[in-house]
Tab-separated table of C-alpha atoms in Angstrom:
chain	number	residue	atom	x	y	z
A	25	UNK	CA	20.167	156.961	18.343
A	26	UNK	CA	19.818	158.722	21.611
A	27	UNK	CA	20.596	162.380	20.865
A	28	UNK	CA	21.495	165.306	23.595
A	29	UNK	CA	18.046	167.078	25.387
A	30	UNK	CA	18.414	171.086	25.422
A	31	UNK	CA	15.843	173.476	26.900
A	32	UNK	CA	14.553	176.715	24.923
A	33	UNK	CA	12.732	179.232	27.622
A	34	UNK	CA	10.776	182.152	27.155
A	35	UNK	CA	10.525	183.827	30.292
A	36	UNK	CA	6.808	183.507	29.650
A	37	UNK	CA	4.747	185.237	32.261
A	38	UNK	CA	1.621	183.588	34.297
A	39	UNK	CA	-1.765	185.206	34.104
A	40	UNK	CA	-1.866	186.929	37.405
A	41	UNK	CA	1.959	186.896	37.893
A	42	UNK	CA	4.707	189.664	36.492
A	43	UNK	CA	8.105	190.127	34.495
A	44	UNK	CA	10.305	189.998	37.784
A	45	UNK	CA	8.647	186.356	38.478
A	46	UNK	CA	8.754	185.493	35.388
A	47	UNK	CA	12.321	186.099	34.970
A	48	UNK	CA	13.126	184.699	38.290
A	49	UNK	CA	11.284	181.292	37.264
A	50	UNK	CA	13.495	181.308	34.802
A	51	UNK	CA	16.726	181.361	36.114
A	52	UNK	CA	15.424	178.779	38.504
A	53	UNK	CA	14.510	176.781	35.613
A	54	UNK	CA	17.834	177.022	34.322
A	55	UNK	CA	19.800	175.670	37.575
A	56	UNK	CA	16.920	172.297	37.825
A	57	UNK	CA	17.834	171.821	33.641
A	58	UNK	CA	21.781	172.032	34.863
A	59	UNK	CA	20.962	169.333	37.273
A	60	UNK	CA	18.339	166.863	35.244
A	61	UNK	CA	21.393	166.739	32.620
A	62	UNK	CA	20.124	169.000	29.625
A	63	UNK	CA	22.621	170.201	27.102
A	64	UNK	CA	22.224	173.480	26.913
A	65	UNK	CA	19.615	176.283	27.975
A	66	UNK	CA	18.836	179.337	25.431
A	67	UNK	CA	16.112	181.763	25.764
A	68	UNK	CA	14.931	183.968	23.178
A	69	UNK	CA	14.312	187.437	22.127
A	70	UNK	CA	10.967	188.999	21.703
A	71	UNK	CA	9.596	192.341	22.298
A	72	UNK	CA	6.009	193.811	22.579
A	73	UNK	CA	4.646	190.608	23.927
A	74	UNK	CA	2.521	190.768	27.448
A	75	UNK	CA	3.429	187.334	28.171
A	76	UNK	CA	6.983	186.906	27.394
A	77	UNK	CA	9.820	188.867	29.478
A	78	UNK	CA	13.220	187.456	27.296
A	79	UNK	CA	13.756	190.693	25.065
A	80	UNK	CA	16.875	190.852	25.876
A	81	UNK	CA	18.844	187.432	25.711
A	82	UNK	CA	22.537	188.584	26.486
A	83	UNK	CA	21.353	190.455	29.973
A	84	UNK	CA	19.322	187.329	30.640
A	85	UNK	CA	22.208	184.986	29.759
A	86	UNK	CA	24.612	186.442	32.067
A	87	UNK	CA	21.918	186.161	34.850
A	88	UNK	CA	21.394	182.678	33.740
A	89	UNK	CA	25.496	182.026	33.982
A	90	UNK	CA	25.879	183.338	37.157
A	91	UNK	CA	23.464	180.838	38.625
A	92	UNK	CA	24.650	178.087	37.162
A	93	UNK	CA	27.996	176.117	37.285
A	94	UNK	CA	28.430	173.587	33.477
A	95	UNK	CA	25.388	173.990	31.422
A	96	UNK	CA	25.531	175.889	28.088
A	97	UNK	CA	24.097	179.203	27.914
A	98	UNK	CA	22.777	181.117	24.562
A	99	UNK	CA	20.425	182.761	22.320
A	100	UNK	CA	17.888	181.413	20.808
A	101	UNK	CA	17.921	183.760	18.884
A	102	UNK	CA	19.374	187.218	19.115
A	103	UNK	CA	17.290	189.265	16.633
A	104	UNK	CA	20.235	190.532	14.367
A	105	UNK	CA	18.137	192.825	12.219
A	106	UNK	CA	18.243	195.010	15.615
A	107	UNK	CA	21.185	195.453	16.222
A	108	UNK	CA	24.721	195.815	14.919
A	109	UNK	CA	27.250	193.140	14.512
A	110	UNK	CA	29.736	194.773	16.599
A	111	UNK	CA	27.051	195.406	19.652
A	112	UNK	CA	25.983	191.771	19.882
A	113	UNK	CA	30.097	190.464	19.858
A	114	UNK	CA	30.740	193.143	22.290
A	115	UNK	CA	27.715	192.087	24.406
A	116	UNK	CA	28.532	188.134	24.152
A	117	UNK	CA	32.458	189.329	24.313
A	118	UNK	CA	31.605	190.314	27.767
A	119	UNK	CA	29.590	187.481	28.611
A	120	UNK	CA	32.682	185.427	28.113
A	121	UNK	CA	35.215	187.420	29.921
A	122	UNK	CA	33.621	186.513	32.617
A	123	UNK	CA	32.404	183.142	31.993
A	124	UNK	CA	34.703	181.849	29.109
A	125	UNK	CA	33.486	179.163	26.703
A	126	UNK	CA	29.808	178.518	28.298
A	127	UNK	CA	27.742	180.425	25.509
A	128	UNK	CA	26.140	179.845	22.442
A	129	UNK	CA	25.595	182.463	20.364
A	130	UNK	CA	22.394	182.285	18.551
A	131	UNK	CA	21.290	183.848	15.036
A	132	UNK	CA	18.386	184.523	13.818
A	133	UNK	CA	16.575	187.505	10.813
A	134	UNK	CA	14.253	189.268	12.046
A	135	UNK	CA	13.738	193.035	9.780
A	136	UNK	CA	14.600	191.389	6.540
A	137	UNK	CA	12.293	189.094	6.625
A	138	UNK	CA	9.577	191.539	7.162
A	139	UNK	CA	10.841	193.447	4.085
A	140	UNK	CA	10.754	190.058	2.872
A	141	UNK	CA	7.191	189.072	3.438
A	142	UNK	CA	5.907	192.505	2.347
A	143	UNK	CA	7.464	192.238	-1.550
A	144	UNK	CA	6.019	188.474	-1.298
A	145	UNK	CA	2.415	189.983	-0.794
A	146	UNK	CA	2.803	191.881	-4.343
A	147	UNK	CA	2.844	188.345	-6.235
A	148	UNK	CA	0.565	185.366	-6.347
A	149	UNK	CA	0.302	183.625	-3.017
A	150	UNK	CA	1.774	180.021	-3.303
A	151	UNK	CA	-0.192	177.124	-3.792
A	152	UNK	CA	-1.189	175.620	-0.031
A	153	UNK	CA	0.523	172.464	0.754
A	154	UNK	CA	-1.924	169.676	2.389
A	155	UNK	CA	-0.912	168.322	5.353
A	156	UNK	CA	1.047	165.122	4.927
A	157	UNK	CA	2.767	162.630	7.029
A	158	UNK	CA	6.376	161.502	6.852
A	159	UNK	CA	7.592	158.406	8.366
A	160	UNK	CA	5.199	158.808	11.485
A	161	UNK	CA	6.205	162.686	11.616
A	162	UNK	CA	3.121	165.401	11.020
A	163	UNK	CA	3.998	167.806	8.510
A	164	UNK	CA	0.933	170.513	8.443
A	165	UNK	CA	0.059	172.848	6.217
A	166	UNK	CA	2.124	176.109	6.585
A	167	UNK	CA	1.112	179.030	8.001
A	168	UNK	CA	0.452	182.881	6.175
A	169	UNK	CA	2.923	185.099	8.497
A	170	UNK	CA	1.981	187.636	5.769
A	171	UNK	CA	-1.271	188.190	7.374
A	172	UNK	CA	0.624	189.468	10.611
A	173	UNK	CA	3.074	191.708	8.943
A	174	UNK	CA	0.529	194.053	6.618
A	175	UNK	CA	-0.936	194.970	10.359
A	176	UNK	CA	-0.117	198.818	10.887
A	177	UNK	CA	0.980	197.551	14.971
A	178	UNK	CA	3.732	195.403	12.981
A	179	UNK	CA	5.515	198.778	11.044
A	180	UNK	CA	4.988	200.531	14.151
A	181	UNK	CA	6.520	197.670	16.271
A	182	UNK	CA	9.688	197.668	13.815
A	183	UNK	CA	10.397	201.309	14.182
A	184	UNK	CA	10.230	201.305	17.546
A	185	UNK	CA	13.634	198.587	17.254
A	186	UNK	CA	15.233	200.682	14.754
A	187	UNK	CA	17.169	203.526	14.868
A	188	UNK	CA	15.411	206.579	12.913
A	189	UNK	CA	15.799	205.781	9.330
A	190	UNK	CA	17.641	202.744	9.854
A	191	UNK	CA	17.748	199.585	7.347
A	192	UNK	CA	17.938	196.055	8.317
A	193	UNK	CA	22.036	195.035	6.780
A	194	UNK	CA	22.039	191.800	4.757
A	195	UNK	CA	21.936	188.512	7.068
A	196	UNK	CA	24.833	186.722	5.205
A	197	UNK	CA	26.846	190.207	5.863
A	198	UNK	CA	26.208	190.771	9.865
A	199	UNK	CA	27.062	187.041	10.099
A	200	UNK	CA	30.435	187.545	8.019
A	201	UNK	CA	30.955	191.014	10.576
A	202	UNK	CA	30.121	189.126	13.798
A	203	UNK	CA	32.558	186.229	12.157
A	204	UNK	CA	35.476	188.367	11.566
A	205	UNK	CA	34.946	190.890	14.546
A	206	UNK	CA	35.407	188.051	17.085
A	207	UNK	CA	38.516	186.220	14.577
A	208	UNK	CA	39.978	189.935	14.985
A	209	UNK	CA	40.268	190.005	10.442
A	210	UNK	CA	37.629	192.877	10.634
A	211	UNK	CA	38.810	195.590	7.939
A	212	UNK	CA	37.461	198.179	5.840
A	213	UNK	CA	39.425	199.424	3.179
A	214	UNK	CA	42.648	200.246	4.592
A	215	UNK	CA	41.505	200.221	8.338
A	216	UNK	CA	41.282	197.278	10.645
A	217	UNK	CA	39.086	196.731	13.602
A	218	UNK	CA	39.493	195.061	17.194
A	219	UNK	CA	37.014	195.174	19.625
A	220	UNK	CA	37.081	194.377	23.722
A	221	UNK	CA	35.791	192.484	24.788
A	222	UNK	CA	34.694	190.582	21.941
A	223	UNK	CA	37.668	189.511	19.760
A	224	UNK	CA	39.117	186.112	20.312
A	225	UNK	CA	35.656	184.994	22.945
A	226	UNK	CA	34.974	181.320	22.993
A	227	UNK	CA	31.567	181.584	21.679
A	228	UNK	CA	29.842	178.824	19.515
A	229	UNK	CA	27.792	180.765	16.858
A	230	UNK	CA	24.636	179.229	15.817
A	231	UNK	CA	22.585	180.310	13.089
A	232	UNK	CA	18.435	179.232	13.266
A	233	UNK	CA	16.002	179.158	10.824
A	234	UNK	CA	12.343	178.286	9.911
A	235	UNK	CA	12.475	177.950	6.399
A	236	UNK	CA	14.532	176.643	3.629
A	237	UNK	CA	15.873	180.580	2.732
A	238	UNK	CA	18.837	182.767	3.496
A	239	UNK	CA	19.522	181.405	7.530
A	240	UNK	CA	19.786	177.743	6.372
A	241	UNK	CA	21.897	178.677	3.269
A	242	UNK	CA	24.389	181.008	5.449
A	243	UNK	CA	24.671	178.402	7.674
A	244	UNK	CA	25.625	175.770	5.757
A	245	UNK	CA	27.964	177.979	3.135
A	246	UNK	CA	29.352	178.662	6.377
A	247	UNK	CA	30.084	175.704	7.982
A	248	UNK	CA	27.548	176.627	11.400
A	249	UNK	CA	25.914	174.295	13.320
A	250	UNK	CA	21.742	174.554	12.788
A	251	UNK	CA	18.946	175.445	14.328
A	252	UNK	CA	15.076	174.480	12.556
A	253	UNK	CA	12.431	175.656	13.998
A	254	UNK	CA	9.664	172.689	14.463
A	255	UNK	CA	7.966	174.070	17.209
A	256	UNK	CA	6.406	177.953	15.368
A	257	UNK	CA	7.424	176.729	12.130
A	258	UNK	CA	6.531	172.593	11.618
A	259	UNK	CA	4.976	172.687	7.767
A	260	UNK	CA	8.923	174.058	6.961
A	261	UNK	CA	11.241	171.940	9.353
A	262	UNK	CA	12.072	168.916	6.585
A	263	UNK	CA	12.423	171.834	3.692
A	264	UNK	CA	15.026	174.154	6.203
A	265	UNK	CA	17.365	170.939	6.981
A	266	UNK	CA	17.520	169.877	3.868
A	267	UNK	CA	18.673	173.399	2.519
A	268	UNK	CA	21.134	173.615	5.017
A	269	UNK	CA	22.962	170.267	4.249
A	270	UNK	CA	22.890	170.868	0.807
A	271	UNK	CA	24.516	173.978	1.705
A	272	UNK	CA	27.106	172.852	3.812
A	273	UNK	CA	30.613	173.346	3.593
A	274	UNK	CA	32.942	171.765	6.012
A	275	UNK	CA	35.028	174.784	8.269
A	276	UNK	CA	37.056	174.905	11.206
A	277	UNK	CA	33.513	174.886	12.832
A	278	UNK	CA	32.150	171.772	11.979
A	279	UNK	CA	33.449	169.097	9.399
A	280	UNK	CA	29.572	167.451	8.899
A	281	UNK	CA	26.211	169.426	9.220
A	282	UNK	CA	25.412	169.575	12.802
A	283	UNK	CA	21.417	169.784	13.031
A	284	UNK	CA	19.387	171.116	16.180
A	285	UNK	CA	15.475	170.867	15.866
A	286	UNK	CA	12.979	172.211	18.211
A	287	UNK	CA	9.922	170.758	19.527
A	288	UNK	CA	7.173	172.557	21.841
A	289	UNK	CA	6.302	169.608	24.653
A	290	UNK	CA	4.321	168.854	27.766
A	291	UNK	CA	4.873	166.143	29.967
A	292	UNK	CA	3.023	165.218	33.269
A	293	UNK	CA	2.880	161.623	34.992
A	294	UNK	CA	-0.531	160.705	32.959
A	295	UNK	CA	-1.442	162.116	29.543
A	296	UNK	CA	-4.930	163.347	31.014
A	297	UNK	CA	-3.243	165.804	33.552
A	298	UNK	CA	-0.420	166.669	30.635
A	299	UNK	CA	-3.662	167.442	28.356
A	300	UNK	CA	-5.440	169.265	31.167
A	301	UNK	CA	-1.933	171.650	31.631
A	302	UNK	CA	-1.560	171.951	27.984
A	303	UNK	CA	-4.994	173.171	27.468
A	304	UNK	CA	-4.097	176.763	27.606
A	305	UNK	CA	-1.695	176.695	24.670
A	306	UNK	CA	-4.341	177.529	21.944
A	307	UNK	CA	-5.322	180.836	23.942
A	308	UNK	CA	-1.927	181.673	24.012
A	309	UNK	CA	-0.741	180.906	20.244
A	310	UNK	CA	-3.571	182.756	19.071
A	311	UNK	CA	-3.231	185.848	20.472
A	312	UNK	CA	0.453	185.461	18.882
A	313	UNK	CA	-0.995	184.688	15.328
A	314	UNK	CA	-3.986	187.593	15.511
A	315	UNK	CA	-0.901	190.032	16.190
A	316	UNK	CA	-2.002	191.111	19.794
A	317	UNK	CA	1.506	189.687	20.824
A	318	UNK	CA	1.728	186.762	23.526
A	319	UNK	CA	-0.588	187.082	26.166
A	320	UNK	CA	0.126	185.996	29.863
A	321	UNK	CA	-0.355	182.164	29.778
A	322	UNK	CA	-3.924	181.344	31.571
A	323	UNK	CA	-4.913	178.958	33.844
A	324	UNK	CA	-6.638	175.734	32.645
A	325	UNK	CA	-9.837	177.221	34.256
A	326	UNK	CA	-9.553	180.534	32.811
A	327	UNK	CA	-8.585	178.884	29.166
A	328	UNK	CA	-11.645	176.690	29.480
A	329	UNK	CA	-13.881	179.730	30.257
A	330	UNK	CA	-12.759	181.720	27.259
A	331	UNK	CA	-14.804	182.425	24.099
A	332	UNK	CA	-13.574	179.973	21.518
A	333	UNK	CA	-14.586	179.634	17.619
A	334	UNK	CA	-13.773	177.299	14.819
A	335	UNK	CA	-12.302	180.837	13.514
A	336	UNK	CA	-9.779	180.517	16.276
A	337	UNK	CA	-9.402	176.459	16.194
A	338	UNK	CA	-8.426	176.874	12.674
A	339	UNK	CA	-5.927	179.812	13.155
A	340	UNK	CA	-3.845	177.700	15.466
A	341	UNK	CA	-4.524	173.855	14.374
A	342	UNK	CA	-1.124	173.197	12.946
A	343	UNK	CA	0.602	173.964	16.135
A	344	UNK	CA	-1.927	171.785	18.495
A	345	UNK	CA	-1.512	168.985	16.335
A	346	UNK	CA	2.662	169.379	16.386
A	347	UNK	CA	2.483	169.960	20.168
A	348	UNK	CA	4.144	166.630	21.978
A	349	UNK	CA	1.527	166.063	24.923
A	350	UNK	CA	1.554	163.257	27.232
A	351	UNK	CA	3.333	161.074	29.772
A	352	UNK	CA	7.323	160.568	29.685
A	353	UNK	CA	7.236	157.470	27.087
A	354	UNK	CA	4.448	158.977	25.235
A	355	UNK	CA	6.401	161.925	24.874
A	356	UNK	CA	9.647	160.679	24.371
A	357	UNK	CA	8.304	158.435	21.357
A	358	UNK	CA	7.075	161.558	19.201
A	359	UNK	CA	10.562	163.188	20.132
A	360	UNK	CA	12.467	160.026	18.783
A	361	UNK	CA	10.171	160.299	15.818
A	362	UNK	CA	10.813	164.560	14.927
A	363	UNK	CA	14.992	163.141	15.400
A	364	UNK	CA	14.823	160.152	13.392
A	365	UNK	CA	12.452	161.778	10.425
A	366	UNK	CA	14.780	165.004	10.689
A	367	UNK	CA	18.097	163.134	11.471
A	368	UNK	CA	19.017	165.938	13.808
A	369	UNK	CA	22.058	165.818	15.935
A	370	UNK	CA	20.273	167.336	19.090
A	371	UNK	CA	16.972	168.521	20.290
A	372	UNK	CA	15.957	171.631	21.857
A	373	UNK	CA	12.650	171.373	23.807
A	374	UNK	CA	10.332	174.322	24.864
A	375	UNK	CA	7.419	173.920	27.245
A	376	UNK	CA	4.906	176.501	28.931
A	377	UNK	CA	2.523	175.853	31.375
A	378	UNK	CA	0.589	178.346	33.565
A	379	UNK	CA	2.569	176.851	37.169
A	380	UNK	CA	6.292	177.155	37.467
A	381	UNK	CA	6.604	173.649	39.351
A	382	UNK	CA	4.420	172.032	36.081
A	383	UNK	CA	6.878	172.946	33.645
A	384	UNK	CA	9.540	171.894	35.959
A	385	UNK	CA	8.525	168.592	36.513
A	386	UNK	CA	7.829	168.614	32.912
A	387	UNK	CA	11.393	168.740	32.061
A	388	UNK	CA	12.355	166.209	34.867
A	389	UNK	CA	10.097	163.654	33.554
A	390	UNK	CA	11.030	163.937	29.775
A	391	UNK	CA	15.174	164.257	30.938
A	392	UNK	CA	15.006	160.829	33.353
A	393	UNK	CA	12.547	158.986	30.616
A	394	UNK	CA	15.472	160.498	28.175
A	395	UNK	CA	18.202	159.389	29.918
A	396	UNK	CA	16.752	155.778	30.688
């Protein structure tokens, strides 16, 4: 079954290059995927990162919209453990004033799972999964995110989004807030709420997850379309869908589970030059997973010039090997293989390369070998 192609961007920054260009590649990016036939085009939210300029998806989205004519717009995904439920409808509210029923509005924990991960490090760690492979799909051993979150830069980094003294609210609740704010049923007590803009927008809300915990659980209790995460998250992806259907309950959303799963790919005319361009990714996920944040994305020069340990080759292994590298068919093969193993409804595809016009033509290639 062929299944829709959408694009996940984030606003990554070039060694050598800045946020303005960064951004500006982006929107660019945005009006070629409107033309090569993509779905939809999020971008996501992260802060404190060198080499990533989206932290702060609903001014980028409206940038994005203006630009562009048809193609969805969203979040992939606003960080909701930062901010209130009533400042991300009002924000997306706005968005659709003035470009009704183009956005997506994208879910996603972010300072209850910390919490989370902390009260996990008091018990026994689990027992480590060995990789294993399932129907032709590569399911590696997960990842310790509890290593990044003990750092003292990671408590500091979460006050900094916070408010003085400020909790992050239950997930299941904000969603139920953000829910009823935009129906216009928001009460407490004897009081009810409306908010403009914001009640009544024409906004798809779309909750994403990496695991098979709370985000899957609310989404399918909920009757939300999906999002997995196979692309940060890959040892998790089978476990998260499968929560989320089990969960499901049909709503005036969605009558069936409606799946989107994410894959990080490159694609160049020959899989030497895609391998070459891809080179740099293991520089760049491991200054994510040592908690120095994202840095600028290097050149395939400067990547091959960098010190380089099995230390480091271990830290990031699971994400090389769940990278999609290669020509169009090459690529499009292991893509038919994460939707068939997966049965998702749609794929979302995320690709970085040092050059703008690489990742362009990386998204050309993959739509036309798509759509052929």
């Amino acid at each position: 079954m062929t299944v829709p192609l959408s694009i996940l961007d984030l606003a990554p920054l070039s060694s050598g290059s800045d946020a303005g260009a960064a951004l500006r590649n982006t929107i660019d990016l945005a009006k070629r995927a409107e033309s090569f036939g993509y779905q939809r085009f999020w971008v996501a939210e992260h802060h404190f990162a060198a080499g990533v300029a989206s932290a702060a998806p609903a001014v980028l989205i409206g940038l994005i919209a203006a630009a562009t004519d048809r193609i969805r717009v969203g979040s992939g995904a606003v960080q909701v453990g930062h901010q209130t439920a009533l400042s991300v409808v009002e924000q997306f509210g706005l968005l659709d004033a003035v470009y009704p029923g183009r956005f997506d509005l994208g879910l996603g924990r972010s300072g209850q799972r910390r919490t989370e991960a902390l009260a996990a490090l008091a018990g026994p760690p689990p027992a480590p999964k060995p990789a294993r492979v399932v129907d032709g799909l590569l399911i590696p051993p997960a990842f310790d995110f509890g290593k990044l979150v003990v750092q003292p830069r990671f408590a500091l980094f979460a006050e900094l989004l916070q408010q003085p003294g400020a909790t992050a609210p239950d997930f299941a609740d904000v969603v139920d807030d953000i829910q009823a704010l935009i129906a216009g049923t928001y009460t407490r007590g004897d009081l009810d709420v409306h908010v403009t803009p914001g009640e009544g927008a024409k906004v798809e809300l779309w909750i994403l997850g990496s695991s098979a915990g709370q985000s899957a659980t609310v989404a399918g209790e909920r009757g939300l379309p999906f999002a997995a995460n196979y692309h940060v998250a890959p040892a998790t992806v089978l476990e998260a869908v499968e929560a989320y259907r089990a969960a499901f309950r049909p709503s005036p959303v969605l009558d069936r589970p409606y799946v989107l799963v994410s894959a990080d790919v490159v694609v160049a005319p020959d899989e030497a030059e895609a391998r070459h361009l891809a080179s740099p990714y293991r520089h760049w996920v491991r200054s994510i997973r040592t908690g120095a944040g994202a840095i600028p994305y290097p050149t395939p020069a400067e990547a091959a010039a960098a010190p380089w340990t099995d230390e480091d080759q271990a830290l990031v292994q699971d994400r090389l090997d769940t990278q999609f590298v290669g020509d169009p068919s090459q690529v499009a093969a292991q893509l038919r293989t994460l939707q068939r193993v997966t049965g998702a409804d749609e794929l979302l595809v995320t690709t970085i390369t040092h050059d703008h016009a690489d990742r362009v033509r990386s998204f050309e290639l993959l739509a036309k070998e798509w759509a052929g």
